[in-house]
Amino acid sequence: MITPSTERIDRIRKLPIFAREGVEHAWLINPLTRTIEVFRRTENAWILLSTHGADELVRAGPFEAIAIKLAELWGET
């Protein structure tokens, strides 16, 4: 999960490390804004596939078979 204090590190430092190590998918989860950004790595860059928030039901790569209720992540169950 990203927080305001680590968001810059997560985006600028960690994503390139993940790409270098062969990670193909990344999710940036922000509990303050209650959003999830879903990325997929291409040969040269990370592509933002989708952004989800609030109480959506999300199916996102590489776990499309699982439906995630975002409200549960935010403690709203």
Short mmCIF file of N, CA and C in Angstrom, two decimals, residues 5-61:
data_model
loop_
_atom_site.label_atom_id
_atom_site.label_comp_id
_atom_site.label_asym_id
_atom_site.label_seq_id
_atom_site.Cartn_x
_atom_site.Cartn_y
_atom_site.Cartn_z
N SER A 5 3.75 9.48 2.30
CA SER A 5 5.19 9.52 2.58
C SER A 5 6.00 8.58 1.70
N THR A 6 5.37 7.54 1.13
CA THR A 6 6.13 6.58 0.31
C THR A 6 5.69 6.55 -1.15
N GLU A 7 4.69 7.31 -1.52
CA GLU A 7 4.16 7.24 -2.89
C GLU A 7 5.23 7.52 -3.94
N ARG A 8 6.04 8.53 -3.72
CA ARG A 8 7.10 8.87 -4.68
C ARG A 8 8.08 7.69 -4.83
N ILE A 9 8.46 7.08 -3.72
CA ILE A 9 9.36 5.93 -3.76
C ILE A 9 8.71 4.77 -4.50
N ASP A 10 7.44 4.51 -4.20
CA ASP A 10 6.73 3.39 -4.85
C ASP A 10 6.68 3.58 -6.36
N ARG A 11 6.39 4.79 -6.79
CA ARG A 11 6.24 5.05 -8.23
C ARG A 11 7.58 5.17 -8.96
N ILE A 12 8.52 5.89 -8.36
CA ILE A 12 9.76 6.22 -9.07
C ILE A 12 10.86 5.19 -8.86
N ARG A 13 10.95 4.62 -7.68
CA ARG A 13 12.03 3.66 -7.42
C ARG A 13 11.59 2.21 -7.54
N LYS A 14 10.45 1.89 -6.93
CA LYS A 14 10.07 0.47 -6.87
C LYS A 14 9.59 -0.08 -8.21
N LEU A 15 8.76 0.67 -8.94
CA LEU A 15 8.26 0.14 -10.21
C LEU A 15 9.40 -0.22 -11.17
N PRO A 16 10.44 0.61 -11.31
CA PRO A 16 11.56 0.17 -12.17
C PRO A 16 12.26 -1.09 -11.65
N ILE A 17 12.36 -1.23 -10.36
CA ILE A 17 12.97 -2.45 -9.80
C ILE A 17 12.09 -3.65 -10.12
N PHE A 18 10.79 -3.51 -9.94
CA PHE A 18 9.87 -4.60 -10.28
C PHE A 18 10.02 -4.99 -11.75
N ALA A 19 10.11 -4.00 -12.64
CA ALA A 19 10.27 -4.28 -14.07
C ALA A 19 11.57 -5.02 -14.34
N ARG A 20 12.65 -4.55 -13.73
CA ARG A 20 13.96 -5.18 -13.92
C ARG A 20 13.94 -6.65 -13.47
N GLU A 21 13.16 -6.93 -12.42
CA GLU A 21 13.11 -8.29 -11.88
C GLU A 21 12.05 -9.16 -12.55
N GLY A 22 11.37 -8.64 -13.56
CA GLY A 22 10.43 -9.44 -14.34
C GLY A 22 9.00 -9.46 -13.83
N VAL A 23 8.68 -8.60 -12.87
CA VAL A 23 7.30 -8.52 -12.39
C VAL A 23 6.44 -7.97 -13.53
N GLU A 24 5.32 -8.60 -13.81
CA GLU A 24 4.49 -8.19 -14.94
C GLU A 24 3.28 -7.36 -14.56
N HIS A 25 2.85 -7.44 -13.30
CA HIS A 25 1.69 -6.67 -12.84
C HIS A 25 2.04 -5.96 -11.54
N ALA A 26 1.46 -4.79 -11.37
CA ALA A 26 1.64 -4.07 -10.11
C ALA A 26 0.35 -3.35 -9.78
N TRP A 27 0.03 -3.33 -8.52
CA TRP A 27 -1.13 -2.58 -8.03
C TRP A 27 -0.60 -1.55 -7.05
N LEU A 28 -1.03 -0.32 -7.21
CA LEU A 28 -0.73 0.71 -6.21
C LEU A 28 -2.03 1.00 -5.48
N ILE A 29 -2.05 0.67 -4.22
CA ILE A 29 -3.26 0.80 -3.40
C ILE A 29 -3.06 1.97 -2.45
N ASN A 30 -3.98 2.93 -2.51
CA ASN A 30 -3.90 4.10 -1.65
C ASN A 30 -5.10 4.10 -0.71
N PRO A 31 -4.89 3.77 0.56
CA PRO A 31 -6.01 3.72 1.49
C PRO A 31 -6.59 5.09 1.83
N LEU A 32 -5.80 6.15 1.65
CA LEU A 32 -6.31 7.49 1.95
C LEU A 32 -7.30 7.97 0.91
N THR A 33 -6.99 7.72 -0.37
CA THR A 33 -7.92 8.11 -1.44
C THR A 33 -8.86 6.98 -1.81
N ARG A 34 -8.64 5.82 -1.19
CA ARG A 34 -9.44 4.61 -1.44
C ARG A 34 -9.47 4.25 -2.91
N THR A 35 -8.27 4.16 -3.47
CA THR A 35 -8.13 3.82 -4.89
C THR A 35 -7.11 2.72 -5.08
N ILE A 36 -7.30 2.00 -6.18
CA ILE A 36 -6.33 1.00 -6.63
C ILE A 36 -6.03 1.30 -8.09
N GLU A 37 -4.75 1.41 -8.41
CA GLU A 37 -4.32 1.56 -9.79
C GLU A 37 -3.69 0.24 -10.21
N VAL A 38 -4.11 -0.29 -11.34
CA VAL A 38 -3.64 -1.58 -11.83
C VAL A 38 -2.75 -1.33 -13.05
N PHE A 39 -1.50 -1.80 -12.95
CA PHE A 39 -0.53 -1.62 -14.02
C PHE A 39 -0.09 -2.96 -14.59
N ARG A 40 0.29 -2.93 -15.87
CA ARG A 40 0.90 -4.09 -16.53
C ARG A 40 2.18 -3.60 -17.19
N ARG A 41 3.22 -4.40 -17.07
CA ARG A 41 4.50 -4.02 -17.67
C ARG A 41 4.54 -4.42 -19.13
N THR A 42 5.00 -3.52 -19.95
CA THR A 42 5.29 -3.83 -21.35
C THR A 42 6.81 -3.88 -21.47
N GLU A 43 7.28 -3.99 -22.67
CA GLU A 43 8.72 -4.06 -22.86
C GLU A 43 9.44 -2.81 -22.35
N ASN A 44 8.81 -1.65 -22.51
CA ASN A 44 9.49 -0.39 -22.18
C ASN A 44 8.88 0.43 -21.07
N ALA A 45 7.69 0.07 -20.60
CA ALA A 45 7.02 0.94 -19.63
C ALA A 45 5.92 0.20 -18.89
N TRP A 46 5.48 0.82 -17.82
CA TRP A 46 4.29 0.36 -17.11
C TRP A 46 3.09 1.05 -17.74
N ILE A 47 2.06 0.28 -18.02
CA ILE A 47 0.83 0.81 -18.61
C ILE A 47 -0.25 0.75 -17.54
N LEU A 48 -0.91 1.89 -17.31
CA LEU A 48 -2.04 1.92 -16.38
C LEU A 48 -3.23 1.30 -17.08
N LEU A 49 -3.69 0.16 -16.56
CA LEU A 49 -4.82 -0.55 -17.16
C LEU A 49 -6.15 -0.03 -16.65
N SER A 50 -6.20 0.24 -15.34
CA SER A 50 -7.47 0.70 -14.77
C SER A 50 -7.23 1.32 -13.40
N THR A 51 -8.19 2.12 -13.01
CA THR A 51 -8.21 2.71 -11.68
C THR A 51 -9.57 2.42 -11.07
N HIS A 52 -9.57 1.98 -9.83
CA HIS A 52 -10.81 1.63 -9.14
C HIS A 52 -10.85 2.32 -7.80
N GLY A 53 -12.06 2.55 -7.31
CA GLY A 53 -12.15 3.20 -6.01
C GLY A 53 -13.48 2.96 -5.33
N ALA A 54 -13.58 3.59 -4.16
CA ALA A 54 -14.79 3.54 -3.33
C ALA A 54 -15.14 2.12 -2.98
N ASP A 55 -16.36 1.69 -3.34
CA ASP A 55 -16.84 0.36 -2.96
C ASP A 55 -17.00 -0.57 -4.16
N GLU A 56 -16.21 -0.33 -5.21
CA GLU A 56 -16.31 -1.16 -6.42
C GLU A 56 -15.97 -2.62 -6.14
N LEU A 57 -16.45 -3.47 -6.99
CA LEU A 57 -16.08 -4.87 -7.03
C LEU A 57 -15.05 -4.98 -8.16
N VAL A 58 -13.84 -5.41 -7.84
CA VAL A 58 -12.74 -5.35 -8.81
C VAL A 58 -12.26 -6.74 -9.18
N ARG A 59 -12.04 -6.93 -10.47
CA ARG A 59 -11.35 -8.11 -11.00
C ARG A 59 -10.21 -7.55 -11.84
N ALA A 60 -8.99 -7.76 -11.37
CA ALA A 60 -7.84 -7.15 -12.03
C ALA A 60 -6.70 -8.14 -12.14
N GLY A 61 -5.95 -8.01 -13.23
CA GLY A 61 -4.83 -8.90 -13.49
C GLY A 61 -3.74 -8.80 -12.46
#
